Every structure is written in structure tokens, then in C-alpha cells.
Amino acid sequence: MAATHTLRAKHRRSALRTLAFLSPWLIGFAVFFAYPMISTVYFSFMHYDGFRAPTWSGTKNWTYVFEHYPFFWPALRNTLWLVVIMVTLRVLFGLGIGMLITKIKTGTGVFRTLFYLPYLAPPVAATMAFAFLLNPGTGPVDSFLEQAGIPAPGWFNDPDWSKPALTLMFLWGVGDLMVIFMAALLDVPREQYEAAELDGASAWQRFRYVTLPTISPIIMFAVVTGVIAAMQCYTQPLVAGKVASGVIQGAGTMFEPGYPEHSTLTLPQLVYNLGFQRFDYGSACVVALVLFALSMAFTALLMRRRGGLVQAGD
Amino acid sequence: MTHVRERPAEQTAPPSSPAGRTARRRALLEWIAVHSLGVAAALFFTLPFVFVFLTSLMSDSQALSRDLVPHTWEWGNYRKVFDTPGFLVWWRNTLLYAGLGTVLTVVSSVPVAYALAKFRFRGRNLTLMLVISMMMLPPQVVVIPMYLFWAKQLDLSGTLWPLVVPLAFGDAFSIFLLRQFLTTIPDEYLDAAKVDGCGDLRTLLKVVLPMAKPGIAAVALFQFFAAWNDYFGPQIYASENPDAWTLSYALESFKGAHHTDWNLTMAATVLVMAPVILVFFFAQKAFVEGVTLTGVKG
């Protein structure tokens, strides 16, 4: 009896210890996630402008967002564009730069630092810089292109070119992927290359049958985290649109989101537009829930396809 | 895929033989190809910085022209940026948000990460999965109720409180990164501490923390930059009060305050980028280690 008593006491002590160590996050989870998440669902069925008390509106917000709010579908399309095209290009470019850096034998440290630095540029600062660099008329990029006889695009001022301009900027900040791919490429066992070479494998065959299988989990990781980041893309398109449209008088000024012609509008921007510019908190919560569902779907994919990330049960 | 550094062909065949010469020529050609690509890439990555910096030193009128190099070097542009009303307050706010936020994040995330890495308890995998999910969650998802909570219930909009306080309750990304790091510390050290009569807290403080320094450095840097770069948070909570703006948020208003003055705007841009780049040069290792820790060492 005494033995089971002490055993139970020991269990209770260890449970309390765990709880104590986890408590900061448990409290944070409850206050900054669980409670607001429930409220978001609640508000998505309410009409609420922040002044008058919320009133029940059923599914009105939902039909408004999906059927009448003019920005929802363009924003979803833009987000999908970024998810498919920008992420693909970023992963390919990151892999290319990662391979390049493993082959550079002279001044590796300098090259690596130079390739990595843009990743550190604060998003707003990087966007301001690119808005200037790509500015039609005065920007250095267009004057180069014109001198080379290439017709210069309008970049952030042209609805067809604003997303490619954003993509170019995200390719510039590819340093994080470079580091991840570099580490993965250096982990590929040298002997396998030597064996493949003895078997007479060409460079492409060595890449296809030795490199690719070894680094494919990292590619998967880069794709899924890239997709999640693309879906959350907020600051860069917002600032680019504001600066290119030239309407800003100061932070917080009213502006039509997604200049030019909704081409830089992304889903997270809609939450801001609906909630903090139109004071339609209910509809903003609908978009927030769409965003939540999409991020959780991709997160689930990440955890399923890469069980190693969690090391479940180790 | 040939590795230039080792040049196996050169060692086996004498350099004067035809086979040795072709191999050497191939290695040389590859060296040239790789390094020209490297230089091209380096130009792509560095030229934007160079043009921004050069423009920041131009006169007002020249910044609107297509010239690439300043005629007169206007270092006074930086003085003008510093003299902009509010600029020093924005610096203070940014340092406060980034500095205080970093300390709070580390203090609150370390014990959580330690428990997730080293304690065995029911629901551990579930907790870890929730942490990862939170890490992937866009801040916009819960922003409406959070804004209503801070602004309407606590009347704290226009201050830094809504930005800093949540960081005292563990940050999901930091917890995940630290947890990844702490699992690499062998259990034997913890068992030895226990045999020596250390309690959990003492073990954490005296044994684990000193070994976890690189992980903590990485987390601190990431958190510092996250606050430094944050735009959405200040936009939601601080936009109505310029005295509570941070640099990242204030930067675009700068473009508005000096309308078409690209030179001053670029000078301000340099001043927002510079601290990040400087910190990176002092803490390169911790940074790169942090990036690989998130992606590779699953």
C-alpha cells in the first residue's frame, strides 16, 4: 500500500512539474489562440461594426464574402498564383543557388554571405527598395533594360507585372533556402557520387539518382513551408501597392487595396480591409476562417509528409 | 559533380600526358564556369543594396533622374532623416519592442521547450503538434477578437503593450526551434545532474542552459528580427498614434512625408536595414545554425 501511495504521489509530482514548465505556453494558447479562435467563429455569424452591439446575422457574412464582396475571388486567385508560381520558382532558384555555393571553391564565405544578406532585409525596406529599383521611368532596372533595347515593363504599376515583380523580390531573398539546401547537399554521401561515376553515370544521372532522392525531404519541406508563407504574404504586396499607387500621405491612410487593379491583393489583406477599413468585423472573420482552414490543411500536409519534423514517440 | 578541389585525374595521370591535360583543362573550365555564375549571382544579390545606397546620397533632383552614381555626395540626407519629427521615437519603440520582446520570448519559451524535449508525459506529441500548428498560423486569423480585446476591453490601442505582452507567454516558433536544439543534448547529462541531487529547475538553469547557448542565441536573433520587421502588428495596434510607431511601420509614411524624395526615402531604408545587417555580421553562426535547425535536423 505504502509503495503504491508513494508511486502515485510521484506521478502527481511529475504531472505538476510538467504542467508548471508548460504553463507559459498553455496560458498563451488559451488566451491568444483558443479564446480568439472561438470568438472568430462567433463573430463570423454576427453583424458587428465595433460600435453597436453585435447582432445575429446567420450566414449573411458568408454569402456576402463569397458572392458580393468584389475582392474575395481576385485575392484567392492572386494567393494561388503566388502559391504555385512564386513557390516553384523560389524552390528551384534556392536549389540552384544552393548547388552553386557547394561548387564554389574560392571565396566561398564571401559568396555565401552575399547570397544570404537579402534574406535579412526587413520586408518593408526590401519592398521600398524594389519599388524604387523597378520604378518605371526613374528606376535603374528599366533604364538598363531600355539601354539593352528590351521594352521595360511597368512592374508594380502594371497588373500583369506586379506579381512577377513581387516574385523577383522573393527570389532575391532566397538565402534561407540556400542555407537549407546547402546543408542537405553536403550531407549526400560522397561515396555514392564516386560509385555512380565509376558506373559511368552522367552529371544529370548523378543528380537524378543520387542527389535528388537524398534531398527530396528537404525539397518537400521547402515547398510546404513556402506555400504556408505565400498564403500569409501580406506586408510586401500591401506596401508595394501603396508605394506604386503614390496615394500614401502617411501610414493608415485610406487606400484601395491591391493596386493596380487588385493584382497585389492577397487573402490576409482582406481581413484588414474588411475589419479595419470597412468596420465589418463579421465578414473579416469569415475571411480569417478561410485563411485558417487553408493554413491548417497545408500544415497537416507538412506533418504527414515529413513525420521526421515531429519525431513522434522518440 | 566533379570535385575540383581534389582533382583525382591530376594525381593519377602525369600532367604532361594527354589524359592529364584534358582533365586539367576540364577542371579549369568548370572552375571558370562556376565562378562566373557565382559572380553573376552575387551581382543579382548585391546590386539592389548598392543602388539603394547610392540613391540615398543623391540630391533631390538627381534622385528623380536616371543617373546611377551621385554627382555630389549628399551625406546630409542622413542628417535630414534623423531630423524628421518622430524618427528617434520610432527607434526607441522598435528597440523596446524587439529587445523586451526577445527577453520575454526566451524566458517563457525555454521551460516549455525543455519539457517538450526531455519530459515524458501523456499528450506530449499532441502538444508539440499544436505548437507547430500555431507556428504556421497567420496572425490575421485571430486578429479581430484580439484587436477588440486590446482596444475595446483594455483600451490599450496606440501603445506597445498589445505587441509585447503576448511574447511573455511563449512563442511557438521559438519553442519549436529550442525543442529541436534541446533534443540533441544527451540525457546522460541530465541523469548525472539528478544523481548529484539537482531538481528540475536547477538542472535546467545550471546544466541545460549553458549547453543550449547556441540555440538560445538563434532564437533570440530570430525573435529580435521578427519584431524589427513586424509590420502587421504595429499597423493594427499602433497606427492611430505616431508616438507608438515602429521603424518598419513608419518607413512607408516616410515616403509620404517626403513625397517624391527617393533619396531621403532610400536613406531611411538604409537606416532600417543597417542594424539587421550589422547584427548579422556579429552573429552569423547562430543565425545560419538556426535556419538549418528548422529545416534539416528534423
Coordinates of N, CA and C in Angstrom, one line a residue, chain A residues 33 39 41 47 78 145 161 178 192 239-240 283 296 308 310:
Chain A
F33 N -5.0 32.2 -28.5 CA -5.5 31.4 -29.6 C -6.9 30.8 -29.4
S39 N -14.0 33.2 -30.7 CA -14.7 34.4 -31.0 C -14.8 34.7 -32.5
V41 N -15.1 32.5 -34.8 CA -16.2 31.7 -35.3 C -17.6 32.4 -35.0
H47 N -23.5 40.4 -37.1 CA -23.2 41.7 -37.7 C -22.6 42.5 -36.6
N78 N -5.0 35.5 -56.7 CA -3.6 36.0 -56.5 C -2.8 35.1 -55.6
L145 N 17.3 48.0 -68.9 CA 16.6 47.2 -70.0 C 16.5 48.1 -71.2
W161 N 2.3 42.7 -64.4 CA 3.7 42.6 -64.0 C 3.9 42.7 -62.5
M178 N 18.7 28.7 -49.6 CA 20.1 28.4 -50.0 C 20.8 27.6 -48.8
Q192 N 28.7 7.8 -52.8 CA 27.6 7.4 -53.8 C 27.9 8.1 -55.1
V239 N 2.6 47.0 -49.2 CA 3.5 48.2 -49.3 C 3.8 48.5 -50.7
A240 N 4.0 47.5 -51.5 CA 4.3 47.7 -53.0 C 3.2 48.4 -53.6
S283 N -17.6 39.9 -41.5 CA -17.1 39.4 -42.7 C -15.6 39.2 -42.7
M296 N -4.2 25.4 -42.1 CA -4.1 24.1 -41.3 C -4.1 22.9 -42.3
G308 N 9.4 13.2 -39.7 CA 10.6 13.5 -39.1 C 10.6 14.8 -38.4
V310 N 8.5 16.1 -36.5 CA 7.9 16.0 -35.2 C 8.6 15.0 -34.4

